[in-house]
Tab-separated table of C-alpha atoms in Angstrom:
chain	number	residue	atom	x	y	z
E	71	SER	CA	-11.529	145.086	103.040
E	72	GLN	CA	-9.734	142.080	104.381
E	73	THR	CA	-5.987	142.060	104.631
E	74	ILE	CA	-3.411	139.551	105.799
E	75	HIS	CA	-0.064	140.150	107.276
E	76	GLN	CA	2.673	137.549	107.423
E	77	TRP	CA	6.246	138.151	108.623
E	78	PRO	CA	9.022	138.076	108.271
E	79	ALA	CA	9.561	138.053	104.615
E	80	THR	CA	12.896	136.154	104.618
E	81	LEU	CA	14.533	134.289	107.425
E	82	VAL	CA	17.891	132.391	107.665
E	83	GLN	CA	18.284	130.066	110.565
E	84	PRO	CA	20.876	127.420	111.646
E	85	VAL	CA	19.800	123.858	111.912
E	86	GLY	CA	18.503	122.985	115.478
E	87	SER	CA	17.335	126.485	116.217
E	88	PRO	CA	13.720	127.351	116.818
E	89	LEU	CA	11.186	128.934	114.737
E	90	SER	CA	8.170	131.277	114.981
E	91	LEU	CA	6.192	132.606	111.967
E	92	GLU	CA	3.305	134.836	112.495
E	93	CYS	CA	0.225	135.588	110.396
E	94	THR	CA	-2.657	138.043	111.317
E	95	VAL	CA	-5.849	138.717	109.217
E	96	GLU	CA	-7.754	141.977	109.371
E	97	GLY	CA	-11.312	142.965	108.412
E	98	THR	CA	-13.083	139.785	108.792
E	99	SER	CA	-14.072	137.409	111.841
E	100	ASN	CA	-13.776	133.729	112.436
E	101	PRO	CA	-11.726	133.071	109.091
E	102	ASN	CA	-10.490	129.647	108.333
E	103	LEU	CA	-6.632	129.827	108.581
E	104	TYR	CA	-4.011	127.730	106.717
E	105	TRP	CA	-0.216	127.249	106.654
E	106	TYR	CA	1.252	125.880	103.443
E	107	ARG	CA	4.875	125.131	102.313
E	108	GLN	CA	6.021	125.375	98.809
E	109	ALA	CA	9.197	123.802	97.717
E	110	ALA	CA	10.813	125.004	94.472
E	111	GLY	CA	8.764	123.462	91.513
E	112	ARG	CA	6.274	121.837	93.497
E	113	GLY	CA	2.708	122.393	94.536
E	114	LEU	CA	1.561	123.915	97.728
E	115	GLN	CA	1.571	121.551	100.597
E	116	LEU	CA	-0.951	122.019	103.298
E	117	LEU	CA	0.821	121.844	106.727
E	118	PHE	CA	-2.031	122.955	109.126
E	119	TYR	CA	-5.434	124.466	109.080
E	120	SER	CA	-7.812	125.924	111.668
E	121	VAL	CA	-11.415	126.767	111.687
E	122	GLY	CA	-11.496	128.421	115.182
E	123	ILE	CA	-9.444	129.574	118.202
E	124	GLY	CA	-7.435	126.504	119.584
E	125	GLN	CA	-8.693	124.371	116.816
E	126	ILE	CA	-5.773	122.946	114.638
E	127	SER	CA	-5.631	120.123	112.158
E	128	SER	CA	-2.325	118.650	111.047
E	129	GLU	CA	-2.100	117.420	107.579
E	130	VAL	CA	1.588	116.126	107.525
E	131	PRO	CA	3.490	114.764	110.381
E	132	GLN	CA	6.657	116.776	110.938
E	133	ASN	CA	8.582	118.753	113.629
E	134	LEU	CA	6.416	121.806	113.041
E	135	SER	CA	3.414	122.868	115.087
E	136	ALA	CA	0.807	125.589	114.801
E	137	SER	CA	-1.287	127.495	117.225
E	138	ARG	CA	-4.332	130.060	116.990
E	139	PRO	CA	-4.161	132.010	120.135
E	140	GLN	CA	-6.595	134.607	118.923
E	141	ASP	CA	-9.237	134.533	116.244
E	142	ARG	CA	-7.207	136.275	113.581
E	143	GLN	CA	-3.801	135.126	114.633
E	144	PHE	CA	-2.041	132.019	113.309
E	145	ILE	CA	1.501	130.883	114.409
E	146	LEU	CA	3.763	128.345	112.935
E	147	SER	CA	6.530	127.092	115.129
E	148	SER	CA	9.249	124.588	115.549
E	149	LYS	CA	11.492	123.800	118.586
E	150	LYS	CA	14.305	122.431	116.289
E	151	LEU	CA	14.656	123.163	112.701
E	152	LEU	CA	15.890	120.625	110.039
E	153	LEU	CA	17.531	121.185	106.692
E	154	SER	CA	14.521	119.916	105.030
E	155	ASP	CA	12.384	122.529	106.550
E	156	SER	CA	13.766	125.162	104.054
E	157	GLY	CA	10.991	126.480	101.803
E	158	PHE	CA	8.414	129.181	101.076
E	159	TYR	CA	5.919	129.231	103.897
E	160	LEU	CA	2.637	130.722	103.185
E	161	CYS	CA	-0.328	131.738	105.338
E	162	ALA	CA	-3.926	132.034	103.842
E	163	TRP	CA	-7.320	132.651	104.981
E	164	SER	CA	-10.986	132.056	103.765
E	165	VAL	CA	-14.395	132.700	104.849
E	166	GLY	CA	-17.867	131.763	103.816
E	167	GLY	CA	-19.058	128.795	101.519
E	168	GLU	CA	-17.194	126.311	99.805
E	169	HIS	CA	-16.904	128.438	96.627
E	170	GLN	CA	-14.776	131.118	98.388
E	171	PRO	CA	-11.216	131.074	97.460
E	172	GLN	CA	-8.252	131.064	99.835
E	173	HIS	CA	-6.320	134.392	100.149
E	174	PHE	CA	-2.474	134.263	100.709
E	175	GLY	CA	-0.079	136.493	102.598
E	176	ASP	CA	3.154	137.496	100.999
E	177	GLY	CA	4.946	134.464	102.343
E	178	THR	CA	8.086	133.797	104.248
E	179	ARG	CA	11.248	132.350	102.498
E	180	LEU	CA	13.040	130.213	105.154
E	181	SER	CA	16.533	128.959	104.459
E	182	ILE	CA	18.250	126.599	106.862
E	183	LEU	CA	21.994	126.654	107.155
R	63	GLY	CA	-3.922	108.790	95.670
R	64	GLN	CA	-4.856	112.262	94.603
R	65	ASN	CA	-3.173	113.848	91.737
R	66	ILE	CA	-3.315	117.242	89.700
R	67	ASP	CA	-1.405	117.248	86.565
R	68	GLN	CA	-0.348	120.507	84.608
R	69	PRO	CA	2.476	121.091	82.054
R	70	THR	CA	5.584	122.359	83.755
R	71	GLU	CA	6.327	125.110	81.250
R	72	MET	CA	4.739	126.699	78.252
R	73	THR	CA	5.921	129.610	76.050
R	74	ALA	CA	3.645	132.022	74.208
R	75	THR	CA	4.025	135.363	72.279
R	76	GLU	CA	2.740	138.686	73.455
R	77	GLY	CA	-0.642	139.429	71.966
R	78	ALA	CA	-1.468	135.785	71.327
R	79	ILE	CA	-3.829	133.362	73.262
R	80	VAL	CA	-2.675	130.419	75.471
R	81	GLN	CA	-4.398	127.462	76.947
R	82	ILE	CA	-3.195	126.016	80.080
R	83	ASN	CA	-4.605	122.487	80.904
R	84	CYS	CA	-5.147	120.724	84.167
R	85	THR	CA	-6.330	117.158	84.729
R	86	TYR	CA	-7.239	115.701	88.191
R	87	GLN	CA	-7.894	112.633	90.010
R	88	THR	CA	-9.316	113.306	93.363
R	89	SER	CA	-11.481	111.799	96.134
R	90	GLY	CA	-14.474	113.814	95.547
R	91	PHE	CA	-14.900	117.135	93.746
R	92	ASN	CA	-16.071	120.306	95.400
R	93	GLY	CA	-14.818	122.989	92.958
R	94	LEU	CA	-11.754	123.844	90.976
R	95	PHE	CA	-9.546	127.003	91.417
R	96	TRP	CA	-6.863	128.787	89.273
R	97	TYR	CA	-4.477	130.933	90.785
R	98	GLN	CA	-1.622	133.159	89.299
R	99	GLN	CA	1.822	133.214	91.101
R	100	HIS	CA	4.519	135.639	89.986
R	101	ALA	CA	8.087	134.556	90.827
R	102	GLY	CA	8.906	135.025	94.560
R	103	GLU	CA	5.348	136.201	95.365
R	104	ALA	CA	2.215	134.632	96.844
R	105	PRO	CA	-0.577	133.040	94.598
R	106	THR	CA	-3.525	135.353	93.852
R	107	PHE	CA	-6.945	133.969	92.945
R	108	LEU	CA	-8.034	134.061	89.368
R	109	SER	CA	-11.132	131.923	88.900
R	110	TYR	CA	-13.419	129.261	90.174
R	111	ASN	CA	-15.438	126.658	88.484
R	112	VAL	CA	-17.814	124.034	90.057
R	113	LEU	CA	-20.304	123.342	87.306
R	114	ASP	CA	-19.400	122.236	83.757
R	115	GLY	CA	-18.834	125.018	81.290
R	116	LEU	CA	-16.858	128.165	80.681
R	117	GLU	CA	-16.368	131.063	83.110
R	118	GLU	CA	-15.204	134.325	81.698
R	119	LYS	CA	-13.458	137.111	83.499
R	120	GLY	CA	-11.946	139.772	81.311
R	121	ARG	CA	-8.991	138.386	79.261
R	122	PHE	CA	-9.100	135.230	81.379
R	123	SER	CA	-11.499	132.196	80.973
R	124	SER	CA	-11.665	128.945	82.786
R	125	PHE	CA	-13.329	125.829	81.610
R	126	LEU	CA	-14.430	122.688	83.540
R	127	SER	CA	-15.515	119.163	82.534
R	128	ARG	CA	-16.172	117.167	85.520
R	129	SER	CA	-16.920	113.941	83.768
R	130	LYS	CA	-13.306	113.997	82.156
R	131	GLY	CA	-11.651	115.448	85.360
R	132	TYR	CA	-10.379	118.314	83.073
R	133	SER	CA	-10.039	121.982	83.216
R	134	TYR	CA	-8.158	124.570	81.214
R	135	LEU	CA	-7.410	128.247	81.727
R	136	LEU	CA	-7.517	130.457	78.599
R	137	LEU	CA	-5.476	133.669	78.436
R	138	LYS	CA	-6.215	136.036	75.638
R	139	GLU	CA	-4.333	139.206	74.416
R	140	LEU	CA	-1.193	138.038	76.329
R	141	GLN	CA	0.778	140.876	78.030
R	142	MET	CA	4.377	140.590	79.306
R	143	LYS	CA	2.941	140.876	82.903
R	144	ASP	CA	1.135	137.609	82.315
R	145	SER	CA	4.522	135.859	82.731
R	146	ALA	CA	3.898	133.724	85.895
R	147	SER	CA	3.192	130.383	87.169
R	148	TYR	CA	-0.419	129.248	86.971
R	149	LEU	CA	-1.721	126.928	89.716
R	150	CYS	CA	-4.689	124.552	89.530
R	151	ALA	CA	-6.310	123.386	92.594
R	152	VAL	CA	-9.188	121.048	93.337
R	153	ARG	CA	-11.240	120.955	96.489
R	154	ASP	CA	-11.824	117.324	97.419
R	155	SER	CA	-14.607	115.538	99.605
R	156	ASN	CA	-13.131	116.805	102.691
R	157	TYR	CA	-13.226	120.352	101.437
R	158	GLN	CA	-9.399	120.488	101.379
R	159	LEU	CA	-7.371	122.052	98.335
R	160	ILE	CA	-5.104	119.762	96.382
R	161	TRP	CA	-2.658	121.665	94.398
R	162	GLY	CA	-0.903	121.111	91.199
R	163	ALA	CA	2.763	121.957	90.828
R	164	GLY	CA	1.903	124.875	88.449
R	165	THR	CA	2.679	125.740	84.944
R	166	LYS	CA	5.406	128.256	84.275
R	167	LEU	CA	4.082	130.502	81.478
R	168	ILE	CA	6.890	132.556	79.508
R	169	ILE	CA	5.812	135.370	77.386
R	170	LYS	CA	8.013	136.310	74.502
R	171	PRO	CA	7.840	139.791	72.793
């Protein structure tokens, strides 16, 4: 069966510091991969998605970037974090047709001080 | 613009039935998903509707009317563990998911 691993679970970082969040998927090949951010009381905001190695689509202009160095690895990065980057970051995967749902990792709660 | 509307919060009693509504205005429609999200956790998939009508899965059912831009999630025989947020998401013409802010469901004994 497929599993998704996302780490770390929580992270506290100072303003201006770099960021690297990692997500890996097991048990499937060539998944679609997604990074979301969820602010308190708000819907999920799609940040990036990828349909294959090295293919990244950005949905929202910001100081974040994403990379997909391997088929089942998706990384979210920043060179300099802002206070507004605080939130709950979720990685998700999907495969197959349009009726297939996205499945989420456990999330990373990021606090910027 | 694209918009998904859900009530912010609902309260129901253990053992009862509750209906959570979702209305949407999106650029195209390629399916509607319902997810459950417990506090501090990731969303988990509940149901999918692409054609009009009712889809039943145990205690949970989901209904869709495409002409009205409307869906609801029906939860029967409520249990305390059903206390969670319920997220409605619509796949648009670009096959991206547009998410509602979620409905926080509080179950009282």
